mmCIF file of C-alpha atoms in Angstrom:
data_model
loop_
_atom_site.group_PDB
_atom_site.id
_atom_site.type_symbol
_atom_site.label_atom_id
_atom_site.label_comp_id
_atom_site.label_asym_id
_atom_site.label_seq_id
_atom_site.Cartn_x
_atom_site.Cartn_y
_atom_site.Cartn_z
ATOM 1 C CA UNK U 1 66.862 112.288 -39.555
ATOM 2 C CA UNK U 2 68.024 108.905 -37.963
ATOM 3 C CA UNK U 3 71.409 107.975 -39.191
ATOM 4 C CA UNK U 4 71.643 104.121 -39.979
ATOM 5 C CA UNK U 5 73.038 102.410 -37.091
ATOM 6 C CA UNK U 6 76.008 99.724 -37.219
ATOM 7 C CA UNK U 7 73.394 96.973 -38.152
ATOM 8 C CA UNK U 8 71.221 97.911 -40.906
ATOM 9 C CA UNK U 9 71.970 97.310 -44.740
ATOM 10 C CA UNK U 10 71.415 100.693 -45.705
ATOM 11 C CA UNK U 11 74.883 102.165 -44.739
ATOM 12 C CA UNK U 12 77.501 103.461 -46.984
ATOM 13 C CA UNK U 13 80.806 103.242 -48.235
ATOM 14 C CA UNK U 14 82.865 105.342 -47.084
ATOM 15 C CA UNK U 15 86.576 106.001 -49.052
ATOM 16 C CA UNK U 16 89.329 108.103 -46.305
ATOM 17 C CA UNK U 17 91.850 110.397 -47.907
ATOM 18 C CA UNK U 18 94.497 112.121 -45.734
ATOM 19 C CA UNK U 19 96.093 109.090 -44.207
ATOM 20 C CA UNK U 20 99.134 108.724 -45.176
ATOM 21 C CA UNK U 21 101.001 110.852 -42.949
ATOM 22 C CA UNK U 22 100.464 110.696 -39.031
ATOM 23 C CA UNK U 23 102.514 111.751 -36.921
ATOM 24 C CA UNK U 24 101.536 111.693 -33.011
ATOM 25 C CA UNK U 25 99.751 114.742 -33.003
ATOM 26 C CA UNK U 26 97.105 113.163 -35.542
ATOM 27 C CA UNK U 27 96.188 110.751 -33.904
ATOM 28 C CA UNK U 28 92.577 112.278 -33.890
ATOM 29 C CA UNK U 29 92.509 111.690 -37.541
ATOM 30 C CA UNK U 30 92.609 107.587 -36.326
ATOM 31 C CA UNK U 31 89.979 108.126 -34.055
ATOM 32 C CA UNK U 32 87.183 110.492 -36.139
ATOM 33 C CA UNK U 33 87.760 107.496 -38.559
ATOM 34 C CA UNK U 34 87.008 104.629 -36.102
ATOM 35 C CA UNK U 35 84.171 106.705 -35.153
ATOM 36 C CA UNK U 36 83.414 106.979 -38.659
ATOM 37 C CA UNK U 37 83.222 103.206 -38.869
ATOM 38 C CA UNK U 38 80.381 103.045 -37.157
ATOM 39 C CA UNK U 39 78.254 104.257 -39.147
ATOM 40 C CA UNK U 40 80.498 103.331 -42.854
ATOM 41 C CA UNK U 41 81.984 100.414 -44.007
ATOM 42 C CA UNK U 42 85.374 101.641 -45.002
ATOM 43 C CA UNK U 43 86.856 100.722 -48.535
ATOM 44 C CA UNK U 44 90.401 100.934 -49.645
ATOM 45 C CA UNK U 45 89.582 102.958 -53.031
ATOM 46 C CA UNK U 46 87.434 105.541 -54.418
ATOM 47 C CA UNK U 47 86.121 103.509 -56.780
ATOM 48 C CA UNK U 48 84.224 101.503 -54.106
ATOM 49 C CA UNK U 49 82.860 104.051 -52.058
ATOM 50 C CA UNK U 50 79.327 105.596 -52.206
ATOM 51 C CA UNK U 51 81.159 108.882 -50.389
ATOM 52 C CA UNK U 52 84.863 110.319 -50.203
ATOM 53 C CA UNK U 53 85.933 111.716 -46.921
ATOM 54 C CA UNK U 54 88.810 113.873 -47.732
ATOM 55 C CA UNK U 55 90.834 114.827 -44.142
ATOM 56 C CA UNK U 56 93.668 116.333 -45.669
ATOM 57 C CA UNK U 57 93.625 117.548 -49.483
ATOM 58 C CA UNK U 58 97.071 118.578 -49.078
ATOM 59 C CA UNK U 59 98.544 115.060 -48.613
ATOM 60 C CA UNK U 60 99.610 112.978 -51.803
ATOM 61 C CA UNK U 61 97.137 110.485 -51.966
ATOM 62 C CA UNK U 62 94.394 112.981 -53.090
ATOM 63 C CA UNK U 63 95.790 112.705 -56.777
ATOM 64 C CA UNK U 64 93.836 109.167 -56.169
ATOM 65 C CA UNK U 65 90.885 111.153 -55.962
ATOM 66 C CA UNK U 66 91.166 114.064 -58.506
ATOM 67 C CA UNK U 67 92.537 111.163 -61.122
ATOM 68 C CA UNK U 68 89.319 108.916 -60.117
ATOM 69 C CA UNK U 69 87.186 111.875 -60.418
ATOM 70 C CA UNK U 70 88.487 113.786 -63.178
ATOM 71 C CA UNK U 71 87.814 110.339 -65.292
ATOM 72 C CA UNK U 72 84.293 111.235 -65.650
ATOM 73 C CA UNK U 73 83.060 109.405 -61.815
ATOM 74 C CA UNK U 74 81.203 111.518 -59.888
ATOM 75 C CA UNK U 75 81.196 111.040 -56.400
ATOM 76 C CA UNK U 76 80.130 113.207 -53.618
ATOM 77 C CA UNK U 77 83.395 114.397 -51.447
ATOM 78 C CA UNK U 78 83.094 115.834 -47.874
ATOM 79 C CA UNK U 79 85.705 117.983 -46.944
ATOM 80 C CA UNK U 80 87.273 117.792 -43.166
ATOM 81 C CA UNK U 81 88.272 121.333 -42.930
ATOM 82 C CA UNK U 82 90.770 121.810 -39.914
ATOM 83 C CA UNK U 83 92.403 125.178 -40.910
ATOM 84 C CA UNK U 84 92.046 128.676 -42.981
ATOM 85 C CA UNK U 85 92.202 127.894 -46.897
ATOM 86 C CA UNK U 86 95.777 128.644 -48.005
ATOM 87 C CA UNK U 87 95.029 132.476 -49.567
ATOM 88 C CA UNK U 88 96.753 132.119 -53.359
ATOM 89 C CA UNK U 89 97.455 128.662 -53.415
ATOM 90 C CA UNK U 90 96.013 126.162 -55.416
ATOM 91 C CA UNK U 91 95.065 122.832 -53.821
ATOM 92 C CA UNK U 92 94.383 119.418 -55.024
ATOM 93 C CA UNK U 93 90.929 119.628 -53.829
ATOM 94 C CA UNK U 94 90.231 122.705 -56.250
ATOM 95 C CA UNK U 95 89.984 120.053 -59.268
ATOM 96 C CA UNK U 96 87.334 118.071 -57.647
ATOM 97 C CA UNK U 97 85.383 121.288 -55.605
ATOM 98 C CA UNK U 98 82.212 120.742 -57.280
ATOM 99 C CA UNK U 99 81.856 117.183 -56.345
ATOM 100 C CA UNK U 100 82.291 118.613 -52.477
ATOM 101 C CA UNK U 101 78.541 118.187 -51.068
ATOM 102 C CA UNK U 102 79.927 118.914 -47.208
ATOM 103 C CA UNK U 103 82.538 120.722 -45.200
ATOM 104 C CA UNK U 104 82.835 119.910 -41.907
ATOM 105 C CA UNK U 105 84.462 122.328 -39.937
ATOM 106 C CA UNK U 106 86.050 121.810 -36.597
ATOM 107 C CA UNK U 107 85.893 124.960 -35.222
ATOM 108 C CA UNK U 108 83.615 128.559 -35.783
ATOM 109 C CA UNK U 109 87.171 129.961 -35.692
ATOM 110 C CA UNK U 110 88.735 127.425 -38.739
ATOM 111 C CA UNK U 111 84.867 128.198 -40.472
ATOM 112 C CA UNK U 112 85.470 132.453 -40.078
ATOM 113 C CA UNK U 113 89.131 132.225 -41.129
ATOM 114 C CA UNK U 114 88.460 129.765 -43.978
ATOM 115 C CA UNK U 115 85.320 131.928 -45.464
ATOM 116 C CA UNK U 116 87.909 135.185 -45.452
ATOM 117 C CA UNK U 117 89.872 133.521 -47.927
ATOM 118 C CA UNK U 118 88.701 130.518 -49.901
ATOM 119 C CA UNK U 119 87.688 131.825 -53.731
ATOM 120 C CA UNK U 120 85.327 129.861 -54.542
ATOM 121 C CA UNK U 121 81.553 129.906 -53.761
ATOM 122 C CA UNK U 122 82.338 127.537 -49.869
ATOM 123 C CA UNK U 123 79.553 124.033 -49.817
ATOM 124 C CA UNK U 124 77.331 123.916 -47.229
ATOM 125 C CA UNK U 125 79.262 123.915 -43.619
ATOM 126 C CA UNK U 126 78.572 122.056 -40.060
ATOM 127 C CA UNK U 127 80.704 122.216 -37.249
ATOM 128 C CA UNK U 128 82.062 119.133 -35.983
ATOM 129 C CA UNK U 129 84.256 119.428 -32.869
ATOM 130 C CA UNK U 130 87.377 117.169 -32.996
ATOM 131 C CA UNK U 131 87.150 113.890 -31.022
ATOM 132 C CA UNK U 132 88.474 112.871 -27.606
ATOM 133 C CA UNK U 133 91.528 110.806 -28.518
ATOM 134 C CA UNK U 134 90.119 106.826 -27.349
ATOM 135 C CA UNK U 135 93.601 106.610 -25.326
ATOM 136 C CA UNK U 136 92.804 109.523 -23.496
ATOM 137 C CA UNK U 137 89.447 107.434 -21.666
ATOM 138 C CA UNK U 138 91.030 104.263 -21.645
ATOM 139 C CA UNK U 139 94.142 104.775 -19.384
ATOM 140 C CA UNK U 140 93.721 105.110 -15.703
ATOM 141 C CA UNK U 141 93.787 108.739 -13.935
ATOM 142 C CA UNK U 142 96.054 109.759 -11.471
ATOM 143 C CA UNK U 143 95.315 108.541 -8.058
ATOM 144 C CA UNK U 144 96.465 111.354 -6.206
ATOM 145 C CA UNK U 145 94.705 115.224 -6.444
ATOM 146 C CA UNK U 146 97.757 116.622 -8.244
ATOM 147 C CA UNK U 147 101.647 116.094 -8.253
ATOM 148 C CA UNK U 148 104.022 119.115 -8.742
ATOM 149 C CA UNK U 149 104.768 119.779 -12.336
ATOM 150 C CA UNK U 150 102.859 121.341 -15.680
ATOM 151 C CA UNK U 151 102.773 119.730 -19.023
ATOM 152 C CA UNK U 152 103.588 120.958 -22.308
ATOM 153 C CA UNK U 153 102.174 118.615 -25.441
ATOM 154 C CA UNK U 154 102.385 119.710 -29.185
ATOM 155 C CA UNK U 155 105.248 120.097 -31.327
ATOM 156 C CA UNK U 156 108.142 122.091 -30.690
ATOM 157 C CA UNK U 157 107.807 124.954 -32.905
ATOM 158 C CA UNK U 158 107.752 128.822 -33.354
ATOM 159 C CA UNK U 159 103.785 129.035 -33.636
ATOM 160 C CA UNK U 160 103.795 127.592 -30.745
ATOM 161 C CA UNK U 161 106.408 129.170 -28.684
ATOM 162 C CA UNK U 162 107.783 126.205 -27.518
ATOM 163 C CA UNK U 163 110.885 128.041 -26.347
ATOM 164 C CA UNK U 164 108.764 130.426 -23.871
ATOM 165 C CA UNK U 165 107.767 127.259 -21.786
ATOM 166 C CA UNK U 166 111.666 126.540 -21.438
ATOM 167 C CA UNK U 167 112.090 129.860 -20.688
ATOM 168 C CA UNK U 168 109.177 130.354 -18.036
ATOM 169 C CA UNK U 169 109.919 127.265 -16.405
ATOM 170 C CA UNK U 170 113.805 128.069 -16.078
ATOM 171 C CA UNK U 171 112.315 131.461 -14.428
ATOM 172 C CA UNK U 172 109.556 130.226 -12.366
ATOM 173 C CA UNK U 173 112.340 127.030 -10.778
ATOM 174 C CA UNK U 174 109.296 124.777 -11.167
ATOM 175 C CA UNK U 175 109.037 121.738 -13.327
ATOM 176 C CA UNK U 176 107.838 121.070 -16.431
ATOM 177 C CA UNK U 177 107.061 117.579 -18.608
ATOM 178 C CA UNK U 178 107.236 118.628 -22.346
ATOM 179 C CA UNK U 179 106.024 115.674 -24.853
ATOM 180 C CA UNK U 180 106.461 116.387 -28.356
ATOM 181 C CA UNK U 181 106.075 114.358 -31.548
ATOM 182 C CA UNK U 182 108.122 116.592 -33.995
ATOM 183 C CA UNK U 183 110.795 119.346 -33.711
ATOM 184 C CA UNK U 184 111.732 122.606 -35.540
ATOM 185 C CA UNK U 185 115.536 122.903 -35.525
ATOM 186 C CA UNK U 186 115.988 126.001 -34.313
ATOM 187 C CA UNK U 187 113.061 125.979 -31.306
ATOM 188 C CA UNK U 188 115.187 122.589 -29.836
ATOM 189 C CA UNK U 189 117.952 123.765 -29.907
ATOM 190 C CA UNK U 190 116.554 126.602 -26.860
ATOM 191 C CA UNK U 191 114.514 124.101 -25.472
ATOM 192 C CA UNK U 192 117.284 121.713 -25.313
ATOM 193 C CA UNK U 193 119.792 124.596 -24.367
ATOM 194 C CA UNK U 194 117.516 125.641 -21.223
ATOM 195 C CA UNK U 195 116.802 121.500 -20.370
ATOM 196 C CA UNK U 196 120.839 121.087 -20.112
ATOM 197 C CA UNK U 197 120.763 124.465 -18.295
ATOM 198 C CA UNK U 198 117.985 123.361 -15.647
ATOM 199 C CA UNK U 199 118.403 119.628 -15.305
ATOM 200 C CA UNK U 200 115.147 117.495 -13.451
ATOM 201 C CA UNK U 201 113.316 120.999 -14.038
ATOM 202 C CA UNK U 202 112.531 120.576 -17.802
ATOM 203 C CA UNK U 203 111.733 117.042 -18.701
ATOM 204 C CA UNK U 204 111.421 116.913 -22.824
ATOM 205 C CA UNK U 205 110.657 113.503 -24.436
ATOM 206 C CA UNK U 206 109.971 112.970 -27.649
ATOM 207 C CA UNK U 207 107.570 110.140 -28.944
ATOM 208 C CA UNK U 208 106.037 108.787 -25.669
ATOM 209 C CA UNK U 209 103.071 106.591 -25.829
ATOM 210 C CA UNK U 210 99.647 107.898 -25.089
ATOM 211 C CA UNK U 211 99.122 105.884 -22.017
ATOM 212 C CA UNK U 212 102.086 107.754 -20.907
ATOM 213 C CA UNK U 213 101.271 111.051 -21.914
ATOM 214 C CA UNK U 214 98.019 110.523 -20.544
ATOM 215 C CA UNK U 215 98.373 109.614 -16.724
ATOM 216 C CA UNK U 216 100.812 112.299 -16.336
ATOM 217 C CA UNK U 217 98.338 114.813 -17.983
ATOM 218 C CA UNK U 218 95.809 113.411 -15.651
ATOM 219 C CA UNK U 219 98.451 114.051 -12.529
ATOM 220 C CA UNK U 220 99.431 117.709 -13.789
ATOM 221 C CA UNK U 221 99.158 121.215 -11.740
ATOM 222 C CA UNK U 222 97.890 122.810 -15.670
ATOM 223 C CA UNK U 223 98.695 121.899 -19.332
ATOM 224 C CA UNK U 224 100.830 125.094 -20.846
ATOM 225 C CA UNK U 225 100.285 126.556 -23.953
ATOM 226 C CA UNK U 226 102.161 129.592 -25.417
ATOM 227 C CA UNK U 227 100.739 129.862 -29.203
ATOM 228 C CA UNK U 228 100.467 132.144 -31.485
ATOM 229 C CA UNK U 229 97.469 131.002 -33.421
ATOM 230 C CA UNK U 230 95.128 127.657 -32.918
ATOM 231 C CA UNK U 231 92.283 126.123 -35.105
ATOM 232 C CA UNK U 232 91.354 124.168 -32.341
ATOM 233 C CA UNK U 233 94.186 122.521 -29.644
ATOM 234 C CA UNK U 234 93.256 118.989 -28.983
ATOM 235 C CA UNK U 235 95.288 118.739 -26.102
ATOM 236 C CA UNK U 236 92.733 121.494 -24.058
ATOM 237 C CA UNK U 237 89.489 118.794 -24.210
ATOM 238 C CA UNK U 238 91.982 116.534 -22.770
ATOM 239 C CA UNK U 239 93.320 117.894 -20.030
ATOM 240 C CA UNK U 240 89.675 119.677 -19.133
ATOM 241 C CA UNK U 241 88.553 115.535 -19.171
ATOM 242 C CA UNK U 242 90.878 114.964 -16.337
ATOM 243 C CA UNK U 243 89.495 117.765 -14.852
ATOM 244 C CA UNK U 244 92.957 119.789 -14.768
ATOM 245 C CA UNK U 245 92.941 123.743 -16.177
ATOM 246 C CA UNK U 246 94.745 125.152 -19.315
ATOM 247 C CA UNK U 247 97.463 128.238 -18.781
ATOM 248 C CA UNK U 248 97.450 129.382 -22.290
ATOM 249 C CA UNK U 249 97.996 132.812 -24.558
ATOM 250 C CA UNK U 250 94.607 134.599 -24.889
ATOM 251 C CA UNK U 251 93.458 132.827 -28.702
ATOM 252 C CA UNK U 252 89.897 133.640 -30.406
ATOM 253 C CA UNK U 253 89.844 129.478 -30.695
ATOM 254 C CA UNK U 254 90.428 129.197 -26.789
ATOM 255 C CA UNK U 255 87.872 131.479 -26.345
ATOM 256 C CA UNK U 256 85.601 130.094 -28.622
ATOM 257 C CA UNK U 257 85.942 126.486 -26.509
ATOM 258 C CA UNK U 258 86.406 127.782 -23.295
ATOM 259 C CA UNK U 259 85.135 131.213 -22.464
ATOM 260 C CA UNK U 260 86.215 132.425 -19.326
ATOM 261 C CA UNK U 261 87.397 128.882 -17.742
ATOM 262 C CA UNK U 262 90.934 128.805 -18.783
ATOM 263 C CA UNK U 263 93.875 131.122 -17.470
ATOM 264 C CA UNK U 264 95.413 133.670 -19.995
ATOM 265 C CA UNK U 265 98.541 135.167 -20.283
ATOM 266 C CA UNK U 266 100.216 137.674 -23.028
ATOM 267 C CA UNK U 267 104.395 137.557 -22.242
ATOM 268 C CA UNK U 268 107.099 134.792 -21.255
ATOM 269 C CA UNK U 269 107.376 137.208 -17.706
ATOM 270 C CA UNK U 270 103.577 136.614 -16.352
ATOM 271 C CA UNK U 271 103.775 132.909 -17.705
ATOM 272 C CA UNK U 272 106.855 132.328 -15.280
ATOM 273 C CA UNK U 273 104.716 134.401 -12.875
ATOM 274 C CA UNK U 274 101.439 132.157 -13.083
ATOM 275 C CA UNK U 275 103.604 129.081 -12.707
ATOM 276 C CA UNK U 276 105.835 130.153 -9.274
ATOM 277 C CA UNK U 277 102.311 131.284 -7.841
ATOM 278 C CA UNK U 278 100.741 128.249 -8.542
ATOM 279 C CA UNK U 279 103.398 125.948 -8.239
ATOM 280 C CA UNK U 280 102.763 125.273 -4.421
ATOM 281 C CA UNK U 281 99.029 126.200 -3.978
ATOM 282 C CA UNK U 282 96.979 124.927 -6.735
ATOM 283 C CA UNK U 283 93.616 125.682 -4.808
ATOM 284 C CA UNK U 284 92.765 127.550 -7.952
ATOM 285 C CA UNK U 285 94.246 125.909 -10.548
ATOM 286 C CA UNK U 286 91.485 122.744 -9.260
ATOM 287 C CA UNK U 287 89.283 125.103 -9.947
ATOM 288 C CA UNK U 288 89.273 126.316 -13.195
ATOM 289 C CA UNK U 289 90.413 122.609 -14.442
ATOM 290 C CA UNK U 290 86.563 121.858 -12.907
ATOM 291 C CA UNK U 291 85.019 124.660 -14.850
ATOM 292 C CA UNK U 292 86.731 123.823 -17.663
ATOM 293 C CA UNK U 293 85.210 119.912 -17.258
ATOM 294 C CA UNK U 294 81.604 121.545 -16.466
ATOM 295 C CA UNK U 295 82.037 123.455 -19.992
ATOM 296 C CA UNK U 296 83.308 119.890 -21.795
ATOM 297 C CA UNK U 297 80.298 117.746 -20.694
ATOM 298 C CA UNK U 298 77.764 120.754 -21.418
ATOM 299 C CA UNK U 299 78.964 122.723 -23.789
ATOM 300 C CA UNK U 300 81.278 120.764 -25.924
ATOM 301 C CA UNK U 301 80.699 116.844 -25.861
ATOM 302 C CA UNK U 302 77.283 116.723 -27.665
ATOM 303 C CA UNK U 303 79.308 119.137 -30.518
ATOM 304 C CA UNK U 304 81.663 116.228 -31.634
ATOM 305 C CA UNK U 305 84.284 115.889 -28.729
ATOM 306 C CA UNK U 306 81.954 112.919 -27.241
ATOM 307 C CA UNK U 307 79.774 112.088 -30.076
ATOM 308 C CA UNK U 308 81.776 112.934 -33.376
ATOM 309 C CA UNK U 309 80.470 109.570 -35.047
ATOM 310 C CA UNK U 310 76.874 110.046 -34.533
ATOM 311 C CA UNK U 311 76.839 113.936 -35.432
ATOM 312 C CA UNK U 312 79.185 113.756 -38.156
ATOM 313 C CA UNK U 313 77.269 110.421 -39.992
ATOM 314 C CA UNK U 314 73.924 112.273 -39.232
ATOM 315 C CA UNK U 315 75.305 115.577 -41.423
ATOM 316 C CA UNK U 316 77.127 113.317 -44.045
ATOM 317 C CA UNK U 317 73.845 111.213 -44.650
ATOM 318 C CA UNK U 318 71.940 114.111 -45.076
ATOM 319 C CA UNK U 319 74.164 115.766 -47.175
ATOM 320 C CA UNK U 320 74.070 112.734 -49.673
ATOM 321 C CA UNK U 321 71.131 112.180 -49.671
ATOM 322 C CA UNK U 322 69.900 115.601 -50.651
#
C-alpha cells in the first residue's frame, strides 16, 4: 500500500510517548520522530491522536497512556521495541498490551531476544532499522583521507567496557578521542585514571555537540567498540557513512548488520594489538570502512537507516487500518 504523503488529508494523528528523557545517546529517538512527522501530524495528548507511538514504556509519561486507556478509550498503540523484554518484570505497557496493534523492532537480534522472554502472546512484528542521526549528513566530512587517532562514542559503562579502550590505548601508545554523554562511577574513574596516566593519548569529553562528534568521526583511523552485548549500536551506521571501519567485540547484533565487514576482537591484549598495527598503516582499515559503506547503501538503508519514515508509516498505516 501507498502511505499518505505530507500533503493529503487522510493522514493521522500521531501521540509520542518516551520523550521525556534524552540524553545524547537518544538522539535517534528525535530523529525517527521528525521522520515520523512526515507522514503524522503530531499531537501533544493521547486523547487527540488516531495512533499512540510508545518509544519507551519504561519512562514516566506512559501512566498518560495506561490512565487514558484504562478509562474505557481504545486506541491502537505501536510499540518501538529497542531491547529484550525485561524477563519477570512487569511494565507499564502490560496494562494497555491488547490495544498494541504493532511492534516495531529495530533489530532481528532485539526481535529473537525479546520473543525468548516476553509472556504474553507478542503483536504482529516488522523490523525497522534505527535512523541515521540528521547531524550525522549535515556536517561536513573530513577533508583529508584519515588523521591519526580512533574514536570511542557511547557511554562510559561496564556493558560496554569502556575501561578496555583506556586500557588498549595506554598499551598500543596511540591516541584515542572518547565522547560520552553519561558516566558510571566506577568505569571513570579507570578511564580517567589511565587519561591522567597517558596525557594527549586519551582525549575523553563529555557532552560535545554532534557537529563535533561528527567531523572527527568522519577523520578517524576506526570507531572502537568493546561491548558486551548490543541491540543495535547506532554509532556503527555512522561511522560506515563516512566510510571509516568498526574495531569491535564479535556481537550476534554486529553480525547481524555487518557480516564479515567489520574487524573483531575477543580480549583488551589483541585490541591494543589491532590498534599499534594499524595505527601507522591504515591501508586496511580504508578498506573494510568501504565494505562496511557498500553493506549500508545495499543492505541496510532501504531497512530504516535511510528511509525509517517511509517504511515505518507504510507498516503503521497498515497495521491500523487492518
Amino acid at each position: 500500500m501507498s502511505v499518505a504523503s505530507s500533503n493529503q488529508p487522510t493522514r493521522k494523528k500521531l501521540y509520542v510517548q518516551g520523550l521525556v528523557w534524552l540524553p545524547q545517546n537518544r538522539w535517534w529517538m528525535v530523529t525517527e520522530v521528525r521522520e515520523l512527522s512526515k507522514y503524522f501530524d503530531l499531537v501533544q495528548s493521547p486523547m487527540d491522536a488516531d495512533v499512540i507511538y510508545a518509544l519507551d514504556p519504561l519512562q514516566s509519561d506512559m501512566r498518560v497512556v495506561t490512565t487514558y486507556i484504562s478509562s474505557g478509550a481504545s486506541k491502537p498503540i505501536v510499540w518501538r521495541i529497542i531491547a529484550g523484554y525485561p524477563t519477570g518484570m512487569k511494565t507499564p505497557i502490560d496494562d494497555v498490551k491488547n490495544h498494541v496493534v504493532l511492534a516495531l523492532v529495530n533489530s532481528l537480534t532485539t526481535k529473537s531476544d525479546f520473543l525468548k522472554s516476553y509472556p504474553y502472546q507478542p503483536p504482529p512484528m516488522e523490523l525497522a532499522y534505527h535512523p541515521l542521526n540528521y547531524e550525522a549528513m549535515q556536517v561536513s566530512k573530513c577533508q583529508q583521507q584519515v588523521i591519526r587517532y580512533y574514536i570511542y562514542v557511547g557511554a562510559i559503562e561496564k556493558r560496554k567496557r569502556s575501561d578496555w579502550i583506556a586500557e588498549a590505548t595506554f598499551r598500543s601508545r596511540t591516541i584515542t578521542r572518547m565522547y560520552f554523554p553519561y558516566a558510571e562511577r566506577d568505569v571513570y574513574d579507570e578511564v580517567y585514571r589511565v587519561a591522567q596516566i597517558y596525557r594527549n593519548g586519551l582525549i575523553v569529553t563529555l557532552n560535545a555537540p554532534p557537529q563535533e562528534v561528527y567531523l572527527y568521526m568522519s577523520c578517524a583511523l576506526a570507531l572502537l567498540s568493546a561491548s558486551s552485548w548490543e541491540t543495535f549500536f547506532i554509532p556503527g551506521i555512522e561511522t560506515a557513512y563516512y566510510a571509516r571501519p568498526l574495531i569491535s567485540t564479535k556481537l550476534p547484533v554486529l553480525d547481524e548488520l555487518w557480516g564479515d565487514t567489520y574487524i573483531t576482537y575477543s580480549t583488551v591484549d589483541e585490541l591494543a594489538q589491532l590498534m599499534a598495527k594499524y595505527f601507522n598503516d591504515p591501508t586496511e582499515l580504508n578498506a573494510y570502512g568501504v565494505k562496511m559503506n557498500d553493506r549500508l547503501t545495499k543492505e541496510l538503508w532501504n531497512k530504516g537507516v535511510g528511509n525509517f519514515g517511509e517504511l515505518a508509516s507504510k507498516y503503521i498505516y497498515e497495521a491500523i487500518q487492518r
